[in-house]
Each structure stands twice: as structure tokens, then as C-alpha cells.
Tab-separated table of C-alpha atoms and ligand atoms in Angstrom:
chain	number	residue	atom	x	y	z
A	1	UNK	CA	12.737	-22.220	-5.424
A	2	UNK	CA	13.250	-18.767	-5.476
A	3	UNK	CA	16.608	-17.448	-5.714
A	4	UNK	CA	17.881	-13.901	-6.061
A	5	UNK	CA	21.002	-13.250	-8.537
A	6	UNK	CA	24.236	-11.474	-7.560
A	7	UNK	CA	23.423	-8.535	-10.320
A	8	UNK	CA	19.705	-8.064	-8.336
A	9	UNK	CA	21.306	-8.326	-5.039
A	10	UNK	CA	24.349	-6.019	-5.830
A	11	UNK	CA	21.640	-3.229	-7.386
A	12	UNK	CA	19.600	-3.108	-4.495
A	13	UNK	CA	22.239	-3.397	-1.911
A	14	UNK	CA	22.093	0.765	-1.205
A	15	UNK	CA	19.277	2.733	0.027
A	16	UNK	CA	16.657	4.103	-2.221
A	17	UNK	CA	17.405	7.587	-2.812
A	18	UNK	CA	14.025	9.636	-2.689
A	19	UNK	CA	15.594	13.176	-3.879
A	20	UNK	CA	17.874	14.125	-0.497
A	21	UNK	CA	15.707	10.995	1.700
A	22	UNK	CA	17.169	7.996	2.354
A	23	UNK	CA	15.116	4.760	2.554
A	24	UNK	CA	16.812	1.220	3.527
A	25	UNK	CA	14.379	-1.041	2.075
A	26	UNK	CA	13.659	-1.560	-1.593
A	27	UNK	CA	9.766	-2.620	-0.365
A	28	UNK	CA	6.835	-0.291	0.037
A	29	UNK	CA	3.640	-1.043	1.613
A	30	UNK	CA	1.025	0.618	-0.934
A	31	UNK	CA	-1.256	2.793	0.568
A	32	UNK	CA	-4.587	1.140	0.825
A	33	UNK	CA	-7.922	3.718	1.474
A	34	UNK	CA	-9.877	1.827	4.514
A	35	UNK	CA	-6.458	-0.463	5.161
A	36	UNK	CA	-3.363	1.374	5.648
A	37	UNK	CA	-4.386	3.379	8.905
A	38	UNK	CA	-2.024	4.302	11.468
A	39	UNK	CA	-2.717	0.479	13.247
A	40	UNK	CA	-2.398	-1.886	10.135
A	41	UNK	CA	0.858	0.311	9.054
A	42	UNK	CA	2.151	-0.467	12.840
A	43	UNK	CA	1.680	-4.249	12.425
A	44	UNK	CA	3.688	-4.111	8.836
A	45	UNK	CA	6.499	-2.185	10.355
A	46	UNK	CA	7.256	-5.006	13.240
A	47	UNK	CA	8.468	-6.978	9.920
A	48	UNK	CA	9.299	-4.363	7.749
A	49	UNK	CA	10.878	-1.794	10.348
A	50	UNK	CA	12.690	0.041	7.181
A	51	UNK	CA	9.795	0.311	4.797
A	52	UNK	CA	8.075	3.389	3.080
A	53	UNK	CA	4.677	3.450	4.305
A	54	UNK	CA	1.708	5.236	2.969
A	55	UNK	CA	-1.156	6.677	4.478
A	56	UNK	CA	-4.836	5.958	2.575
A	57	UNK	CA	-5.072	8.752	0.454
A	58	UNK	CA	-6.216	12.352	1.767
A	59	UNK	CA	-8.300	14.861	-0.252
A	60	UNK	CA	-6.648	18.017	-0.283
A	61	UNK	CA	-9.916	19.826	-0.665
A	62	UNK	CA	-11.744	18.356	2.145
A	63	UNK	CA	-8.157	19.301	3.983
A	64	UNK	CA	-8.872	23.004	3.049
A	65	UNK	CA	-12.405	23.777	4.639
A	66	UNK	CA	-11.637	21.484	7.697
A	67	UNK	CA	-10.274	23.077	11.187
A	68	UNK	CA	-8.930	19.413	12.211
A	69	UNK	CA	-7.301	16.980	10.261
A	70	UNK	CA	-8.582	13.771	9.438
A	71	UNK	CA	-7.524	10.585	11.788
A	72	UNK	CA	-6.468	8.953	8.269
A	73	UNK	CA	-3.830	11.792	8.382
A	74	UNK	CA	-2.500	10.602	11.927
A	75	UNK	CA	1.136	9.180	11.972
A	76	UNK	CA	2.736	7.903	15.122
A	77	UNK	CA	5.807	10.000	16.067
A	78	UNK	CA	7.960	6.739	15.795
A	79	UNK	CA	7.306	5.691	12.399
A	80	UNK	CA	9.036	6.659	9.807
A	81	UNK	CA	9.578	6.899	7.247
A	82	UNK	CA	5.872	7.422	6.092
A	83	UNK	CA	4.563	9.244	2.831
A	84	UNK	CA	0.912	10.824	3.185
A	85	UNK	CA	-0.710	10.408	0.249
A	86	UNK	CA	-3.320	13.219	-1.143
A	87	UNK	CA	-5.759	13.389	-4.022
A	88	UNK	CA	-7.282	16.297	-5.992
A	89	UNK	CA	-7.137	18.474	-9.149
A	90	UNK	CA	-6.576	21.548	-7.461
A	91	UNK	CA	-2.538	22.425	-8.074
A	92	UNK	CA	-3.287	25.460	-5.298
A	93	UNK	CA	-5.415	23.528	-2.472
A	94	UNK	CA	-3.085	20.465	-3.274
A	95	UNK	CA	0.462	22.832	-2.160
A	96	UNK	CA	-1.777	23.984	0.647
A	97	UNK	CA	-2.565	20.368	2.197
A	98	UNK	CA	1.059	19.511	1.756
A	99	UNK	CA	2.225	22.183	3.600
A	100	UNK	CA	-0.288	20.175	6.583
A	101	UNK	CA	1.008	17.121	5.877
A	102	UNK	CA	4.444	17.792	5.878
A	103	UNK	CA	3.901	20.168	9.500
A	104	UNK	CA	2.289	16.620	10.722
A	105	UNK	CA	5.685	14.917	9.763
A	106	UNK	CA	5.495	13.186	6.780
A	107	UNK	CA	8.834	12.653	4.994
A	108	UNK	CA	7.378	12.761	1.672
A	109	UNK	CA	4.329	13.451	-0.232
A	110	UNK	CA	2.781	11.306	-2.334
A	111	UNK	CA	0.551	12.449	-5.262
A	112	UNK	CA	-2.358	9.790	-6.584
A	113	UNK	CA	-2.781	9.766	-9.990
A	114	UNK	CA	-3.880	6.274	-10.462
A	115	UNK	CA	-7.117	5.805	-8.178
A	116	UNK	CA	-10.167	3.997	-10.695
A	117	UNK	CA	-12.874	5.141	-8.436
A	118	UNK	CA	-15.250	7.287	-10.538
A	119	UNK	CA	-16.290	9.324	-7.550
A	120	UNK	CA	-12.468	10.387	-7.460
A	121	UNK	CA	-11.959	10.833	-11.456
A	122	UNK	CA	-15.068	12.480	-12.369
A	123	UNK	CA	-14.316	15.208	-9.983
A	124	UNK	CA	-10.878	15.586	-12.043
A	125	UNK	CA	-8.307	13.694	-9.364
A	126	UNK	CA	-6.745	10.461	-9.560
A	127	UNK	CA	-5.905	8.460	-12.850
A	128	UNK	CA	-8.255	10.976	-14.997
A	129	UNK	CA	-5.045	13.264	-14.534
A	130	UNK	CA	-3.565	10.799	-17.039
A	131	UNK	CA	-5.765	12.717	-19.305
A	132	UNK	CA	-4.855	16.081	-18.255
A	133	UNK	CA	-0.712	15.488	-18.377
A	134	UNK	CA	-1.040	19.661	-17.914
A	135	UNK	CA	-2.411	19.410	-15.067
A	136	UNK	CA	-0.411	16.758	-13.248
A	137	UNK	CA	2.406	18.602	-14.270
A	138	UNK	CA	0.728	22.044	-12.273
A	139	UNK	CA	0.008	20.093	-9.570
A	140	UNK	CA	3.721	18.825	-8.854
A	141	UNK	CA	5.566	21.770	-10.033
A	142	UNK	CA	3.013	23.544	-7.574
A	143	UNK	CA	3.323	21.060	-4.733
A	144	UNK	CA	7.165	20.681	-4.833
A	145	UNK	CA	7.729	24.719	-4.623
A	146	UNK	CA	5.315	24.625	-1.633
A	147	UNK	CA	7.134	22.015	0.727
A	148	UNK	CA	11.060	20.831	1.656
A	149	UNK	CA	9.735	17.223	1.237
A	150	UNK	CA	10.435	15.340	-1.991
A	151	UNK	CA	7.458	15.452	-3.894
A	152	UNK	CA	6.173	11.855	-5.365
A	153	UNK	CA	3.798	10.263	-7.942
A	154	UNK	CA	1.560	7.149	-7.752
A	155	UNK	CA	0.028	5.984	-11.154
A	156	UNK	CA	-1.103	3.951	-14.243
A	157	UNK	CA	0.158	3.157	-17.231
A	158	UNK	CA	-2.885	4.672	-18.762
A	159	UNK	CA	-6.261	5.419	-18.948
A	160	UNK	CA	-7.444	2.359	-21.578
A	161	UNK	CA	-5.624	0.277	-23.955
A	162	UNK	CA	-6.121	2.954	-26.308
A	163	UNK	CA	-5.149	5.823	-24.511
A	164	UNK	CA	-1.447	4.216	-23.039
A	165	UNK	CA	0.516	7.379	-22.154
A	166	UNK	CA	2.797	6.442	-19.078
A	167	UNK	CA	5.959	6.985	-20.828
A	168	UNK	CA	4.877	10.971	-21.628
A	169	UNK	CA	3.162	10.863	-18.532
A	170	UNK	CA	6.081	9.787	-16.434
A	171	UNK	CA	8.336	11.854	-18.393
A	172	UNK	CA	6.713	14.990	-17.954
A	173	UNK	CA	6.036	14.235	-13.910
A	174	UNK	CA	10.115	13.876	-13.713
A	175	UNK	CA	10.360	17.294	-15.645
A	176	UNK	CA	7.979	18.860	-13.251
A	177	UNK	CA	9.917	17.816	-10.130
A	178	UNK	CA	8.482	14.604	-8.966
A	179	UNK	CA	11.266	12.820	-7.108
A	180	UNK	CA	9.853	9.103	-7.487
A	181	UNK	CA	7.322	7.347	-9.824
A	182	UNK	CA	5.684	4.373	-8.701
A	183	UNK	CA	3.830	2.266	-11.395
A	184	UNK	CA	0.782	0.258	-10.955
A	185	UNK	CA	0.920	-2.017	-14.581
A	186	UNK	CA	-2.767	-1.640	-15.133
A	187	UNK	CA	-4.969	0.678	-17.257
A	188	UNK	CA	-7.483	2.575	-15.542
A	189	UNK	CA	-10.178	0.761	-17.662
A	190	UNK	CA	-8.689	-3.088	-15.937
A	191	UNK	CA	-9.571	-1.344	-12.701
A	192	UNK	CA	-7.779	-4.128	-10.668
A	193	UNK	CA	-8.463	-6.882	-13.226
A	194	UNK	CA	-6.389	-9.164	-15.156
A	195	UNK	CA	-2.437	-9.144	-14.984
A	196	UNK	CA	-0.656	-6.020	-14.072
A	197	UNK	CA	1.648	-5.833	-17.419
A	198	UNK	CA	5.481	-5.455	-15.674
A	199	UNK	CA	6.970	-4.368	-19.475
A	200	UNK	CA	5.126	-1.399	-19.155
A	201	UNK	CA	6.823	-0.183	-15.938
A	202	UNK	CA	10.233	-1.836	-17.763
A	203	UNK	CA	9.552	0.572	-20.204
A	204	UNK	CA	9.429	3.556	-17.975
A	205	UNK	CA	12.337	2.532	-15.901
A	206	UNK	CA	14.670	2.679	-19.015
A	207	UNK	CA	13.625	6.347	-19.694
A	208	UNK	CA	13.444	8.019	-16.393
A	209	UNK	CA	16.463	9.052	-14.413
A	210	UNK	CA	14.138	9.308	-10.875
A	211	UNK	CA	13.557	6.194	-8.903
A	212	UNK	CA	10.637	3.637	-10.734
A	213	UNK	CA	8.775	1.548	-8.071
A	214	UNK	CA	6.913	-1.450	-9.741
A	215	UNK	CA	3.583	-2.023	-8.553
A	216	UNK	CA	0.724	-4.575	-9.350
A	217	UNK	CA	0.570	-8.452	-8.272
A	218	UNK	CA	3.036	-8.613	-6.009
A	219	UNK	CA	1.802	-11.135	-3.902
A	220	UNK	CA	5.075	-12.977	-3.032
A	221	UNK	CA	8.837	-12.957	-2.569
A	222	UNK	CA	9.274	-15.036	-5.891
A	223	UNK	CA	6.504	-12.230	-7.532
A	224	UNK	CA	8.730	-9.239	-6.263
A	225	UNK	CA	12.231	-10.928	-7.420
A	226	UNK	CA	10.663	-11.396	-10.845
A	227	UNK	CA	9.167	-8.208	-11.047
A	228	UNK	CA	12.600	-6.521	-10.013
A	229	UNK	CA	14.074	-8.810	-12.388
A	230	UNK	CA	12.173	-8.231	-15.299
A	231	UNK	CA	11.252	-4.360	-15.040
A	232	UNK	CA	14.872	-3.312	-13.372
A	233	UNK	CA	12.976	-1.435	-10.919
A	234	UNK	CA	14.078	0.262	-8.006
A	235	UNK	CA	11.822	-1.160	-5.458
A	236	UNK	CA	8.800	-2.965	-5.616
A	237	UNK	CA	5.424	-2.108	-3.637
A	238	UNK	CA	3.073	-4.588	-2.153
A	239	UNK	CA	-0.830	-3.698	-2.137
A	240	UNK	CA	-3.127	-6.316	-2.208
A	241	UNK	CA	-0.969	-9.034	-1.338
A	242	UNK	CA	-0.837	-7.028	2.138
A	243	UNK	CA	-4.352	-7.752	3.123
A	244	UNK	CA	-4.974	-10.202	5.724
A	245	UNK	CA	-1.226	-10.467	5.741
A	246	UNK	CA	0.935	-7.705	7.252
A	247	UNK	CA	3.948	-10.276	6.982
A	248	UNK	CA	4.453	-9.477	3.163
A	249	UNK	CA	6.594	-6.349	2.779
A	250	UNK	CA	8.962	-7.717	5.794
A	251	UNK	CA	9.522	-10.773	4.250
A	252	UNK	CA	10.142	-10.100	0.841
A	253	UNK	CA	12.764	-6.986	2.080
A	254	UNK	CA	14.296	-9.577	4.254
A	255	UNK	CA	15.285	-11.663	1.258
A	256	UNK	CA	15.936	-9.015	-0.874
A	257	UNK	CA	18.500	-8.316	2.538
A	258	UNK	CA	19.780	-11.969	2.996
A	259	UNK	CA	18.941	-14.151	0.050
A	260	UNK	CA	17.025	-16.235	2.378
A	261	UNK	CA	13.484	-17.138	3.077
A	262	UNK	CA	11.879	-16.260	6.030
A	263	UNK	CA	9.936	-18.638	7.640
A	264	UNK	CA	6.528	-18.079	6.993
A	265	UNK	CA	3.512	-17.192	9.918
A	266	UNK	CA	1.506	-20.553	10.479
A	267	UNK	CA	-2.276	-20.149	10.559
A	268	UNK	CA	-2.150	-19.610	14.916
A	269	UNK	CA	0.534	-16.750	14.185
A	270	UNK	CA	-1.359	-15.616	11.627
A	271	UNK	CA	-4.754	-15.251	14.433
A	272	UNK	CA	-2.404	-14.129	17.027
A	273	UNK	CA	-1.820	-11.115	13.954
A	274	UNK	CA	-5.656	-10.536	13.907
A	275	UNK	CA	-6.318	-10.414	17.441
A	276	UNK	CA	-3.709	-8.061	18.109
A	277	UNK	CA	-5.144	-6.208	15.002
A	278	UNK	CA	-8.100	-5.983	16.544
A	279	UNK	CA	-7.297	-5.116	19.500
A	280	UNK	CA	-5.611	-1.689	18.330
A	281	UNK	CA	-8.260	-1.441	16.250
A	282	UNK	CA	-10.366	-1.316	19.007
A	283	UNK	CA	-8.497	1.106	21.259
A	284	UNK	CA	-7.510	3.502	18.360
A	285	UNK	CA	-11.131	3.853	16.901
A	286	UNK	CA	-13.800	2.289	19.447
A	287	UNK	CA	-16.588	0.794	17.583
A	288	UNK	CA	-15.993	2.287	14.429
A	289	UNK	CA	-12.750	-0.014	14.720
A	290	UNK	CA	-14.728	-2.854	15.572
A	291	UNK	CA	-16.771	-2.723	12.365
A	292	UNK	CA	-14.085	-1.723	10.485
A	293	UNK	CA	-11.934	-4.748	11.584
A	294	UNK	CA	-14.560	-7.158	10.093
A	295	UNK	CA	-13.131	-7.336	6.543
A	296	UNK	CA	-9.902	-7.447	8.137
A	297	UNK	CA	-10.270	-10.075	10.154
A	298	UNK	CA	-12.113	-12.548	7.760
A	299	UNK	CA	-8.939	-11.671	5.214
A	300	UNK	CA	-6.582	-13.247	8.154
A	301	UNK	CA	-8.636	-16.525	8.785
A	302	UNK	CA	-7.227	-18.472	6.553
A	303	UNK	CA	-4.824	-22.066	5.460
A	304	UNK	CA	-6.937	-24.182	7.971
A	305	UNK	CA	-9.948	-26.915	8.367
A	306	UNK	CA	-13.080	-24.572	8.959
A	307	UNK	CA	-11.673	-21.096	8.427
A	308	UNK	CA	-14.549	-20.836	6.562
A	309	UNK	CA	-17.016	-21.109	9.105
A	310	UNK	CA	-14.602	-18.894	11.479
A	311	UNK	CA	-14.933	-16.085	8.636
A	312	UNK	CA	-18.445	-16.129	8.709
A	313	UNK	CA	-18.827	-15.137	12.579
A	314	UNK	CA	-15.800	-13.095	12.186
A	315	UNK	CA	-17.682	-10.980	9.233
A	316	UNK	CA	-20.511	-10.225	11.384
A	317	UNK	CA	-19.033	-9.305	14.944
A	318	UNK	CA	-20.425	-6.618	16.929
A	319	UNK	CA	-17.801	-6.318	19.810
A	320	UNK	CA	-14.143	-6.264	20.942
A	321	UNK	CA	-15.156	-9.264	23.406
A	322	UNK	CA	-17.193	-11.299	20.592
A	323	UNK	CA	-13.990	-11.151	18.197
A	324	UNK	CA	-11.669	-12.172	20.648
A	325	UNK	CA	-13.227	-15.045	22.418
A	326	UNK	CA	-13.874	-16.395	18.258
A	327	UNK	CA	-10.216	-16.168	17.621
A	328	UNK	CA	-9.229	-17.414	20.635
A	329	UNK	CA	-11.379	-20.487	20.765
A	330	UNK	CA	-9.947	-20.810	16.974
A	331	UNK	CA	-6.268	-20.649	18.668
A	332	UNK	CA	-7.125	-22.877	21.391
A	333	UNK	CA	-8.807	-25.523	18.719
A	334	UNK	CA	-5.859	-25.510	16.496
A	335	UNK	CA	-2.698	-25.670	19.047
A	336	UNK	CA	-5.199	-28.884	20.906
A	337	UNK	CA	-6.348	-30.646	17.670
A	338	UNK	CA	-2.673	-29.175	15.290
A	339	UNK	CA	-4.209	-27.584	11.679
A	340	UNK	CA	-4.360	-28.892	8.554
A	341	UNK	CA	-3.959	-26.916	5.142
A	342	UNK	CA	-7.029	-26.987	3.699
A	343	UNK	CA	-6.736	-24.049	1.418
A	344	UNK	CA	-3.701	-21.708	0.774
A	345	UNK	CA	-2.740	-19.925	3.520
A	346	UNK	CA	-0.429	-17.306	1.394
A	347	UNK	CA	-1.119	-14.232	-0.123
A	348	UNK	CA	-3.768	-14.118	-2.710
A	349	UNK	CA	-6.593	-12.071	-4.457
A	350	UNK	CA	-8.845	-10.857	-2.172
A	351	UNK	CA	-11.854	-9.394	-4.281
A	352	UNK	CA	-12.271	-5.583	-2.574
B	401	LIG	C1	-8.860	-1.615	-1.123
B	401	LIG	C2	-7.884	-0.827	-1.943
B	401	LIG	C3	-7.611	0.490	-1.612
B	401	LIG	C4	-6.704	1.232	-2.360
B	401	LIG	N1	-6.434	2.507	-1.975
B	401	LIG	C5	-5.476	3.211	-2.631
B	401	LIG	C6	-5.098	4.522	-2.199
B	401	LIG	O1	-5.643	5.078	-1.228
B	401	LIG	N2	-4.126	5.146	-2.906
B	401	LIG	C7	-3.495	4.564	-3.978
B	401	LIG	O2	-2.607	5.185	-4.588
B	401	LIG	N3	-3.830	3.330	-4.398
B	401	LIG	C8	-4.779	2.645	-3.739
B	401	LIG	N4	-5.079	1.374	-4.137
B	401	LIG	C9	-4.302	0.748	-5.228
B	401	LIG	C10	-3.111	-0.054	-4.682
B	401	LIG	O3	-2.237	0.768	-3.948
B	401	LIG	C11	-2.320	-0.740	-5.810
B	401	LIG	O4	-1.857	0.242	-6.711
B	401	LIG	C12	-3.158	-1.778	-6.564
B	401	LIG	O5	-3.909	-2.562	-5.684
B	401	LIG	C13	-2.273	-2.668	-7.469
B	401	LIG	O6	-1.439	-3.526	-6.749
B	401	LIG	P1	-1.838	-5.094	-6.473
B	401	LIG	O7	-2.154	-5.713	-7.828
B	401	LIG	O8	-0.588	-5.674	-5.875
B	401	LIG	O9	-2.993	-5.094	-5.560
B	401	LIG	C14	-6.036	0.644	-3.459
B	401	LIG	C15	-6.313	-0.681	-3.799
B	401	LIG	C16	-7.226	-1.420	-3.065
B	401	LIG	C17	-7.488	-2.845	-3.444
């Protein structure tokens, strides 16, 4: 049974101080590229109305040749607060796209310096800036003189086992004017793969005088409270954990809040989730939405006797109508016949 100590409870009891900003909730919803759009972030706010949110990540060199911005930029007047997230090399088109994100309202700016994908690092952005430490370091002393907004940082612990720099790298990212680290325990080599390694962001915690957010398997309230506990983080952010399951970051910051469990969604809440999902999905993006609710909604049927066969003609819908009338014969089914837990209905690893 998890339980959370007075010492955890009395450090996290005041908001987390982003530079001047002023967040009540020690738990961050990660941004996720093809997730964390404007309608997934509004379902993880009904639980998690304090949390940071991130949008997927934005590259600031696409941002300088377009008139428009991207949709992924989009934020909804009422939510804050909300970090947008951009990617690049460049420390001059990087202040520039800033300055765009910050005119469409974002309340911080979030640099990523962590992403695997070699699309991203070969052309010099992401976590291959864990190999150019000079360059990171241009690119926040650049972005931070450009904008009011504190200026953030989103990384690794390293490139490879061999090449583990995030105490430097960190160090040098505070010293350039980054107001908050966040830590994802892997290398850039695991990629997403085996344990995120928690003494590594412990580590980091103990030398920087910034806020440290702990990142990477946080896929629970008892994962979080250990995580807190054995890093002494400032907050914790929840990524994959998140998918299929927008309940996470609201229920672990409610028992970070109260000391007390909240009751979990049962699989029909869970659907009623998706459909609305869907739904917004639909009416937000058309039929772009529709196809890219798919993965989404196969992530949320889940914990009950044939959600299996329910994710295969989820996976493969066409329509608004088509989705709805398969989750709500699934509803229907479940409330008539009651469900059964056939498989775990919590947060797990969802291969992406
Ligand atoms: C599908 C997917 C998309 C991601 N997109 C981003 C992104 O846009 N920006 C970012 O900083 N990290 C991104 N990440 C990394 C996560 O934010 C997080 O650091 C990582 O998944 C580790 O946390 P976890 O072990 O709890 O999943 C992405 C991860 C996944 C699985």
C-alpha cells in the first residue's frame, strides 16, 4: 500500500517555482509528439486542473518559413498553465519561434534536448545537443534574452553509457539561464528501453539549485512517490503511463495533495474517456482526427473479457459513427453482462 511520508508531503506542500511562475501541482503531463494535442491535454486537465502541460514538440525552423502556425502550436485560452515545447539547433531561429510561442500564450518554453529520433538528432536538435553542451548553452542563453517567459530544458542523462554527461550538461543549462531541468533517466542509446535509472536524476538534483523534474517510468502513484522519494525531485512527469489513460497525472497530484488514493476509472469510465476522446478528436481535426484517434483508442480498451477483439475494430475505424456505435455497444455489453478483469487495466508499457 502506498503511503506518502510527512518529510515528502511537507516538501511538496508549496507550488513549484518555475523562475517568477507559479505552478500548484508537483505533476507534469510530458509532452508526447502525435499525443499531447490541444484535445488529449483537455481530457488530462479535468483530473489534473493544476498541471504543467506540454505541447508535442514544435520545430523552430519549420516555425520560421511558415506564415501560419502549426495546429500542434494551438492552446485553448483557458488552459494554463501550458509550456510549448520546440526543437532545433538553431540558437537564432530557436529565440525567434519563442517569441511566437510566447505571443500565442504559453507560460513557458520548453527546450528538447532529449528526443532519440534520428531524423531529429542528425539534423543537430534534440539529445545530440548532449554532444554539443556549447550549443545548448547558445541556444538557452539565446532563447531566455529573447522572451519574458522562463526558459526550460527537457533531457537525458546522456548520449550512451559511455558518453554520461547530465551532471555538466545540467550544470551548464542552469548557468545559461534555464529555469527548470526535467530528466528523463535514460541514455539516448536505451531509446525508451530498459529501466529509466532514478540515481541519475538524484544525482543532478543534489547539484542544481533550479527545479529537477524526474522523468521515466512513472506509470503509477506508488512509481511517482518512489521516484520523489528516492531522487528528491521537485516534481515528477508522467509520459507513457499517460497513454490510453488521461487519469494518471490527476491522480497521482491528488495524492501527492491528500495522502489518499483516488478511486480508480473502471473499464466503462475508462470507454466513456475514449468516446469523448474521440469525439473532440473528431470535431477539432475531422478525419485526420478520426485516423489519428485509432492508436488512441485501442490504448483505452483495456482490463476487460474481449478488449482484445474490441481493439482490433477499434484499430481499423474509418468514421466518427463506426467508433462510437463499437464503444458504445462495448458500454452497453459491459453495464448488461458487469466486466471481468481479464488483463490489467492500469497503466503500462505501451510499445510506440
Ligand atoms: C510517443 C512518444 C512521443 C514523445 N514525444 C516527445 C516530445 O514531443 N517531446 C519530448 O520532450 N519528449 C517526448 N517523448 C518522451 C517522453 O516525454 C518521456 O520523456 C519518455 O517517454 C520517458 O518517460 P516514460 O518512461 O514515463 O514514458 C515522447 C515519448 C513517446 C513514447
Amino acid at each position: 500500500m502506498v503511503s506518502l511520508s510527512p518529510s515528502l508531503q511537507a516538501r511538496l506542500a508549496t507550488p513549484l517555482k518555475i523562475g517568477q511562475f507559479e505552478v500548484n501541482s508537483r505533476v507534469l503531463q510530458s509532452p508526447l509528439s502525435g499525443v499531447t494535442d490541444l484535445v488529449f491535454r483537455r481530457l488530462v486537465r479535468r483530473y489534473a486542473p493544476d498541471s504543467m502541460m506540454y505541447t508535442e514538440m514544435v520545430n523552430a525552423t519549420g516555425l520560421h518559413y511558415v506564415q501560419h502556425l502549426p495546429k500542434i502550436m494551438e492552446i485553448d485560452p483557458n488552459e494554463r498553465p501550458i509550456s510549448i515545447q520546440l526543437f532545433d539547433c538553431r540558437p537564432d531561429f530557436l529565440a525567434e519561434a519563442a517569441q511566437k510561442a510566447v505571443a500565442e500564450g504559453a507560460d513557458t518554453i520548453d527546450i528538447n534536448m532529449g528526443c532519440p529520433v534520428n531524423k531529429i538528432t542528425k539534423n543537430g536538435g534534440g539529445s545530440s545537443l548532449l554532444r554539443q553542451p556549447e550549443v545548448a548553452e547558445a541556444i538557452v542563453r539565446s532563447v531566455v534574452a529573447a522572451v519574458p517567459v522562463p526558459v526550460t530544458v527537457k533531457t537525458r542523462i546522456g548520449w550512451s553509457d559511455k558518453e554520461i554527461n547530465a551532471i555538466e550538461f545540467a550544470q551548464r543549462m542552469q548557468d545559461a539561464g534555464a529555469q527548470m531541468l526535467t530528466l528523463h533517466g535514460r541514455t539516448r542509446a536505451q531509446g525508451y528501453n530498459g529501466p529509466a535509472r532514478w540515481e541519475w536524476i538524484a544525482k543532478v538534483k543534489s547539484v542544481l539549485s533550479i527545479p529537477v523534474i524526474a522523468n521515466g517510468d512513472i506509470f503509477s502513484v506508488d512509481a511517482a512517490v518512489r521516484c520523489l522519494e528516492e531522487t528528491g525531485a521537485d516534481g515528477v512527469m508522467c509520459s507513457r503511463g499517460t497513454l490510453g489513460y488521461p487519469f494518471l497525472v490527476g491522480e497521482v497530484d491528488y495524492f501527492l495533495k491528500t495522502g489518499t488514493l483516488r478511486q480508480p476509472p473502471s473499464p466503462i469510465e475508462r470507454l466513456e474517456c475514449a468516446r469523448d476522446h474521440l469525439q473532440m478528436l473528431w470535431e477539432y481535426k475531422g478525419d485526420r482526427g478520426i485516423r489519428q484517434a485509432r492508436k488512441h483508442m485501442t490504448w483505452y480498451a483495456k482490463g476487460f473479457t474481449s478488449a482484445s477483439e474490441l481493439r482490433g475494430q477499434l484499430a481499423v475505424i474509418e468514421t466518427l459513427d463506426q467508433g462510437l456505435a463499437l464503444i458504445d455497444a462495448a458500454i452497453a455489453r459491459l453495464s448488461s453482462e458487469g466486466w471481468q478483469v481479464e488483463e490489467s487495466a492500469s497503466p503500462q508499457l505501451i510499445s510506440v
